[in-house]
mmCIF file of C-alpha atoms in Angstrom:
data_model
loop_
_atom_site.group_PDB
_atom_site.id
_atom_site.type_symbol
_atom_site.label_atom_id
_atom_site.label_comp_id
_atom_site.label_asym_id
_atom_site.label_seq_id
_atom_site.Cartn_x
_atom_site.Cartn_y
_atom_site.Cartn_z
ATOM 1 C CA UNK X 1 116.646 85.988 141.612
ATOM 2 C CA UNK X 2 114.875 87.958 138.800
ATOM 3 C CA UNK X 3 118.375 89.074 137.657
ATOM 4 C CA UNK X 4 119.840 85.750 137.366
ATOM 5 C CA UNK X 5 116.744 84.245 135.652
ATOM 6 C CA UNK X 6 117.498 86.845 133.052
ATOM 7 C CA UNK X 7 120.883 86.355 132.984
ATOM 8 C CA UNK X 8 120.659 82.418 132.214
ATOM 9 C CA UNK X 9 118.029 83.770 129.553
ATOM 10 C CA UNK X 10 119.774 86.120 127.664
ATOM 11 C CA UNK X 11 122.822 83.645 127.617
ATOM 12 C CA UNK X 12 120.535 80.451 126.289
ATOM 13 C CA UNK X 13 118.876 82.578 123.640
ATOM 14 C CA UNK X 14 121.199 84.923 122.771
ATOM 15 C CA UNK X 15 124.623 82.882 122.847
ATOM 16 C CA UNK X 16 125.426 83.034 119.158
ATOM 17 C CA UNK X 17 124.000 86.054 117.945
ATOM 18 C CA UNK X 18 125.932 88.956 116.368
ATOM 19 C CA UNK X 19 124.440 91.278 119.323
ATOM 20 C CA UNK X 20 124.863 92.037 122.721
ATOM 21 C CA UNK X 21 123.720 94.358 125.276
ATOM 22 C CA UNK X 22 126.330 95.806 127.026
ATOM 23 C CA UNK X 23 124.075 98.294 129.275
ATOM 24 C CA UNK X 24 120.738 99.814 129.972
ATOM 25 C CA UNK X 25 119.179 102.374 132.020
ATOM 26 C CA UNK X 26 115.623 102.543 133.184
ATOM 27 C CA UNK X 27 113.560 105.186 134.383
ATOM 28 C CA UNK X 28 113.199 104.524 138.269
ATOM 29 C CA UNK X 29 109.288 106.197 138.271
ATOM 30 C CA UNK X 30 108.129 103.608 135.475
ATOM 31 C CA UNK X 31 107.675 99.929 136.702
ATOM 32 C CA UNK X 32 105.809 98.777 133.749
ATOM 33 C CA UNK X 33 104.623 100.886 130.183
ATOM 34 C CA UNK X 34 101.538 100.373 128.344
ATOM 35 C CA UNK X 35 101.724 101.617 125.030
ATOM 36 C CA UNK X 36 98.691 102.081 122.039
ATOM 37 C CA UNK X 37 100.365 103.502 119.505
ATOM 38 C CA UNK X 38 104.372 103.634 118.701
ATOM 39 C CA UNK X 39 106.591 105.943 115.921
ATOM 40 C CA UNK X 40 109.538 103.618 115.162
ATOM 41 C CA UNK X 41 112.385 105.763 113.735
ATOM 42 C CA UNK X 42 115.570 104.053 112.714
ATOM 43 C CA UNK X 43 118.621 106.824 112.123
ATOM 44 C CA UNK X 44 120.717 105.654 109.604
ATOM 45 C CA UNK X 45 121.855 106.977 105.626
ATOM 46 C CA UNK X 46 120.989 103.135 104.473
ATOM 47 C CA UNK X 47 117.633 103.007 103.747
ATOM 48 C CA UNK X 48 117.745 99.900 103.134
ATOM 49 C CA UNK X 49 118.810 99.175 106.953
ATOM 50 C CA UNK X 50 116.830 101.136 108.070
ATOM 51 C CA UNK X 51 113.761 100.145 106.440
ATOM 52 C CA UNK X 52 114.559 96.323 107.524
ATOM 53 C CA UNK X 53 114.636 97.299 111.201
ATOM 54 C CA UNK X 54 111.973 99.786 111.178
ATOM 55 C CA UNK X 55 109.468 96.869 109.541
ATOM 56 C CA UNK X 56 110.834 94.330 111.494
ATOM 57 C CA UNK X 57 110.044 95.994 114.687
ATOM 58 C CA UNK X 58 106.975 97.568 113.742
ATOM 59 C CA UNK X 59 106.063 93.586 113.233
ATOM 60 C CA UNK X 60 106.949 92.990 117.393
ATOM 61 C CA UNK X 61 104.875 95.396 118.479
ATOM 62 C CA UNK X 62 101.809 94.416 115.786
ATOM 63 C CA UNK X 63 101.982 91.076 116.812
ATOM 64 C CA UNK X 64 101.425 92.411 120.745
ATOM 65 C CA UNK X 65 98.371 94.324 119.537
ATOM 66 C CA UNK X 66 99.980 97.927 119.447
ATOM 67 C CA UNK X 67 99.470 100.129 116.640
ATOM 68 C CA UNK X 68 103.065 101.030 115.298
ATOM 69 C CA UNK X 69 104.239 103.202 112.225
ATOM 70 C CA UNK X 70 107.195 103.413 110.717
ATOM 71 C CA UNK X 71 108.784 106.334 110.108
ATOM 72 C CA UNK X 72 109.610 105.682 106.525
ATOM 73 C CA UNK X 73 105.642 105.665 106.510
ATOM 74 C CA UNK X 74 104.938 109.539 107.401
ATOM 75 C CA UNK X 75 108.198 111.052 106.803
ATOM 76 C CA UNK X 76 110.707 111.990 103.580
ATOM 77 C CA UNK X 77 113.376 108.955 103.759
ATOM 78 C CA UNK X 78 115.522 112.420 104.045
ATOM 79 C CA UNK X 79 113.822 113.207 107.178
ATOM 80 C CA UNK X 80 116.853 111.408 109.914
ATOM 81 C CA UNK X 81 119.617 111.991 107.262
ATOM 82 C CA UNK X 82 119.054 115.855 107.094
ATOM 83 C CA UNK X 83 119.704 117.622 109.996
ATOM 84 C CA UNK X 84 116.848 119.301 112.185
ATOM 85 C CA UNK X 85 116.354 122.074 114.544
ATOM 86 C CA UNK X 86 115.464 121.542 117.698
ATOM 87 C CA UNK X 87 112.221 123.901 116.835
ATOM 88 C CA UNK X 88 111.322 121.581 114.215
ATOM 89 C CA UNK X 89 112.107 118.337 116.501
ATOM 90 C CA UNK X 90 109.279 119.996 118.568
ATOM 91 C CA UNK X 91 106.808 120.740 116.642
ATOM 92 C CA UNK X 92 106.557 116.773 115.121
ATOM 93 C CA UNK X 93 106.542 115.760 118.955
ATOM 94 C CA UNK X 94 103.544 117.773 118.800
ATOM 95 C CA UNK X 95 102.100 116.143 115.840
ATOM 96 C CA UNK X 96 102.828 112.944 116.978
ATOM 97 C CA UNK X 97 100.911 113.671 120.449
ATOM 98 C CA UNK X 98 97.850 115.215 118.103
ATOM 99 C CA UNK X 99 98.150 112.336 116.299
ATOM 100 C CA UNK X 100 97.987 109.799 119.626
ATOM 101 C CA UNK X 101 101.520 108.471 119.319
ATOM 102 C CA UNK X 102 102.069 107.861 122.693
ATOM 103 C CA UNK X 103 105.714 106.165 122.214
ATOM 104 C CA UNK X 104 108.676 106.784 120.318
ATOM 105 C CA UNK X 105 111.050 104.195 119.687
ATOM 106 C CA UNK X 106 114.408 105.696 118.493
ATOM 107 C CA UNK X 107 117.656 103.961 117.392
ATOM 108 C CA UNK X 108 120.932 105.288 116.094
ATOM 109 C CA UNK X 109 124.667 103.690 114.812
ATOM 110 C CA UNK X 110 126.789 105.575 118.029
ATOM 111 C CA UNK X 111 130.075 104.383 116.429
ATOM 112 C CA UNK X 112 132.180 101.865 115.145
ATOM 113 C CA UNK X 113 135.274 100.275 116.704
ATOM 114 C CA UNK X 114 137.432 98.323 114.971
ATOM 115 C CA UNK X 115 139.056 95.096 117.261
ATOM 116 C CA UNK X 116 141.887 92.414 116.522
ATOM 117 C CA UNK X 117 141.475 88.506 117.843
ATOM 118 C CA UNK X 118 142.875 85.779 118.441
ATOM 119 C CA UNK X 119 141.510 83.242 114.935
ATOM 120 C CA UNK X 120 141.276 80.367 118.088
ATOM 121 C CA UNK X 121 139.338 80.491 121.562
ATOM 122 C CA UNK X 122 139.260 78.748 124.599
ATOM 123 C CA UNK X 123 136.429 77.027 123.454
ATOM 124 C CA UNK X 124 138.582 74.918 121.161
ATOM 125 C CA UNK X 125 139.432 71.807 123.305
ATOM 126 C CA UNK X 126 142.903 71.516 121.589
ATOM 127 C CA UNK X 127 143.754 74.847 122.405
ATOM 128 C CA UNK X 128 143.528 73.550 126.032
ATOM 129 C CA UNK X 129 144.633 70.458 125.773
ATOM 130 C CA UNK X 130 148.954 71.705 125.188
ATOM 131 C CA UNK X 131 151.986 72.067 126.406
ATOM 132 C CA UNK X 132 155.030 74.593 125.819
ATOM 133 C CA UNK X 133 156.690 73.122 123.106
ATOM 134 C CA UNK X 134 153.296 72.276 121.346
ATOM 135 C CA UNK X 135 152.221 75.891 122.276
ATOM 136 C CA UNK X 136 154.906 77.378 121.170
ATOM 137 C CA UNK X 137 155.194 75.355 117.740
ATOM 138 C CA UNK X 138 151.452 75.702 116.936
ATOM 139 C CA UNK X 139 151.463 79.995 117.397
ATOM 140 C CA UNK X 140 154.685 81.047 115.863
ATOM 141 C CA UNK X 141 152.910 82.384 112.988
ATOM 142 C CA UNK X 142 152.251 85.406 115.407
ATOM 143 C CA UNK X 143 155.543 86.249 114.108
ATOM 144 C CA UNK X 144 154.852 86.095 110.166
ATOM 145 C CA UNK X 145 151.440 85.713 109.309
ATOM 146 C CA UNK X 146 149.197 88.734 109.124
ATOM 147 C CA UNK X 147 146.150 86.381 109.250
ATOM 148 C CA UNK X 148 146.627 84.835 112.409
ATOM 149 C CA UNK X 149 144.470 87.868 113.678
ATOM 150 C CA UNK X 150 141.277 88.381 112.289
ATOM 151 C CA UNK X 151 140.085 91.910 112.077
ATOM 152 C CA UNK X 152 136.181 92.658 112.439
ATOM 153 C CA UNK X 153 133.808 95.509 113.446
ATOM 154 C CA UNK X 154 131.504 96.334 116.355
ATOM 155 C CA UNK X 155 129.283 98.858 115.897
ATOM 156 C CA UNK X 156 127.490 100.694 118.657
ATOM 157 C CA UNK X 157 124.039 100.963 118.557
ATOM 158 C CA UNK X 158 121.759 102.534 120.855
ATOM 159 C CA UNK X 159 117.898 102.194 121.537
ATOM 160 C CA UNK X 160 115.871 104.976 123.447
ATOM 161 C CA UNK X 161 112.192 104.883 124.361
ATOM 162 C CA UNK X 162 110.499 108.054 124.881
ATOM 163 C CA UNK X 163 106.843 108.665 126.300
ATOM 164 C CA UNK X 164 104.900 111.566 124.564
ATOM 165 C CA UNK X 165 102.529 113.038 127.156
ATOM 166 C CA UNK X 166 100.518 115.798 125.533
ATOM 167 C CA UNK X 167 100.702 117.970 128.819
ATOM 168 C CA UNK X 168 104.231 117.616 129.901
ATOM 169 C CA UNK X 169 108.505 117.208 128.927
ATOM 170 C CA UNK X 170 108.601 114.086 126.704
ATOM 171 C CA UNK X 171 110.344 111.823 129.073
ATOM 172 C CA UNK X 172 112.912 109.024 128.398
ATOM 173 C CA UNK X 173 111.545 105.573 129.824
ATOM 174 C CA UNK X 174 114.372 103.322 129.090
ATOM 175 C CA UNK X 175 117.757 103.458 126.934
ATOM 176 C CA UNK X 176 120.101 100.479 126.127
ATOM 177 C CA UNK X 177 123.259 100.028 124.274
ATOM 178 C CA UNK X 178 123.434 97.113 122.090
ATOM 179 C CA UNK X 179 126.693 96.113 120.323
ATOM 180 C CA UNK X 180 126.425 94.594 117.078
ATOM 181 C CA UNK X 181 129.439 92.737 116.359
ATOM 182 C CA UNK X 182 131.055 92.060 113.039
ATOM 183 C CA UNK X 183 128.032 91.970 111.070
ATOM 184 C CA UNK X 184 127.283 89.984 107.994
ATOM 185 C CA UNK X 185 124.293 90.685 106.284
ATOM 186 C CA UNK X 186 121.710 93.973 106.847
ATOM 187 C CA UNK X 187 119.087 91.111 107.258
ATOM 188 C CA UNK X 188 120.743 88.996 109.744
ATOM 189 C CA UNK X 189 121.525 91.872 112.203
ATOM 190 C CA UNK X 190 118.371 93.360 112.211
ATOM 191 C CA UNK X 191 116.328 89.782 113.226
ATOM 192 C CA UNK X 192 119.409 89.495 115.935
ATOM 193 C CA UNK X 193 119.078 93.694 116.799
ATOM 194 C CA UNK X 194 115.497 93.372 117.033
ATOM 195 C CA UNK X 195 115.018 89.841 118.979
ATOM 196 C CA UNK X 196 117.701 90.907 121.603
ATOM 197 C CA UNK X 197 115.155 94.427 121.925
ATOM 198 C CA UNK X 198 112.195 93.192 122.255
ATOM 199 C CA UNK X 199 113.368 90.559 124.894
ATOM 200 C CA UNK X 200 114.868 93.145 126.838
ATOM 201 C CA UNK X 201 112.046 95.233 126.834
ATOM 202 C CA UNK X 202 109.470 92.531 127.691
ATOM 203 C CA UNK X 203 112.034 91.448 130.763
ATOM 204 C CA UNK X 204 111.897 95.365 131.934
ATOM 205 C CA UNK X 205 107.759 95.285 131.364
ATOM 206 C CA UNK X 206 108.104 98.053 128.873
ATOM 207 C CA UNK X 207 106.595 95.582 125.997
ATOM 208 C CA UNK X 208 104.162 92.934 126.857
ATOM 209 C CA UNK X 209 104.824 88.978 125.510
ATOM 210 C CA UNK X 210 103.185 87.828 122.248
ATOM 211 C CA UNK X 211 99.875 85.745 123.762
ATOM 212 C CA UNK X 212 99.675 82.616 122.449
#
C-alpha cells in the first residue's frame, strides 16, 4: 500500500518535470535518519550548476531545521574538479566528523546518452484516432525529413547519502539514480533535480517534511 501511495505521488507531482528516478537503493539497517548537520557537494566543472544545486538544496534541508553547508562554502571551487587521493578523501572525512558533519550529501553527472523520438505521442488524440491510409499519408516524412525525429539528451545523475560516524567506516545510507532528461535551463533542472530528491528522501524517512 505504501508503495502505491508513492507511486500515485511521484506521478501527480512529478508528471511533467525534466527528471525521473529510475532506481534507488537503501540501506536495509537504517529505517529512518536524523541528521544535524549536512556537507552538500555537487561534482560538476560548471560552477555555475553546481553552485545552483548546492544552494538550492542546502535551502531543503534549512527550511527542515538542519544545519547544511555547501561545499563551495569551505572548499576551493577546484576542490571536485581536481582529482584527489583517496588519503586526502580521508583525512576531510575526518575534518568533517571534527567538525560535526554528520551527513554527506554527494551528487555527480554519471553520463550522458543521447536518444531519438518520435516528434508525436500517444497522448495526441489524433494520433489515435487513424486509419492506414491516413497513417500512412500523415508519417511518410520518415522517409525525407530529418526533423521528424527530435534528438535530445538524458543525462545520468546520481545522489548518494553517506553517514559520518566518528568511530567507524563511513557508511552509505541511501543512493538513487535520477535521469534528467533533455534539459533546458541550469535553473530549471536543478528546482526539478532537487524537488524530485528531497521527496524521495522524505518518502524513505531519510529527510523529515517542512512543518507548517
Amino acid at each position: 500500500m505504501k508503495k502505491l501511495l508513492f507511486l500515485l505521488s511521484f506521478i501527480f507531482l512529478f508528471n511533467c518535470s525534466t527528471t525521473e528516478l529510475v532506481e534507488q537503493w537503501k540501506n536495509p539497517k537504517i529505517d529512518s535518519l536524523s541528521v544535524s548537520k549536512v556537507l552538500i557537494v555537487g561534482m560538476s566543472s560548471n560552477i555555475e550548476a553546481r553552485k545552483q544545486f548546492e544552494n538550492k538544496m542546502k535551502e531543503e534541508y534549512l527550511a527542515r531545521g538542519i544545519e547544511a553547508v555547501m561545499s563551495l562554502e569551505i572548499f576551493e571551487p577546484t576542490f571536485t574538479t581536481e582529482q584527489k587521493s583517496k588519503v586526502e578523501l580521508r583525512n576531510v572525512e575526518k575534518i568533517l566528523a571534527i567538525n560535526h558533519f554528520d551527513a554527506i550529501l554527494f551528487t555527480k553527472i554519471k553520463g550522458i546518452e543521447n536518444k531519438i523520438v518520435y516528434t508525436k505521442t500517444f497522448k495526441d488524440k489524433d494520433y489515435l484516432n487513424v486509419k492506414f491510409r491516413d497513417d500512412y499519408y500523415s508519417h511518410q516524412e520518415i522517409f525525407y525529413n530529418p526533423e521528424y525525429y527530435k534528438n535530445f539528451n538524458i543525462y545520468n545523475a546520481e545522489t548518494s547519502l553517506y553517514c559520518i560516524c566518528p568511530i567507524k567506516e563511513r557508511e552509505l545510507i541511501w543512493k538513487g539514480s535520477i535521469n534528467i532528461i533533455d534539459p533546458a535551463s541550469i535553473q530549471e533542472t536543478v528546482e526539478d533535480y532537487v524537488n524530485l530528491l528531497t521527496f524521495v528522501l522524505e518518502e524513505e524517512k531519510l529527510l523529515h517534511k517542512k512543518t507548517k
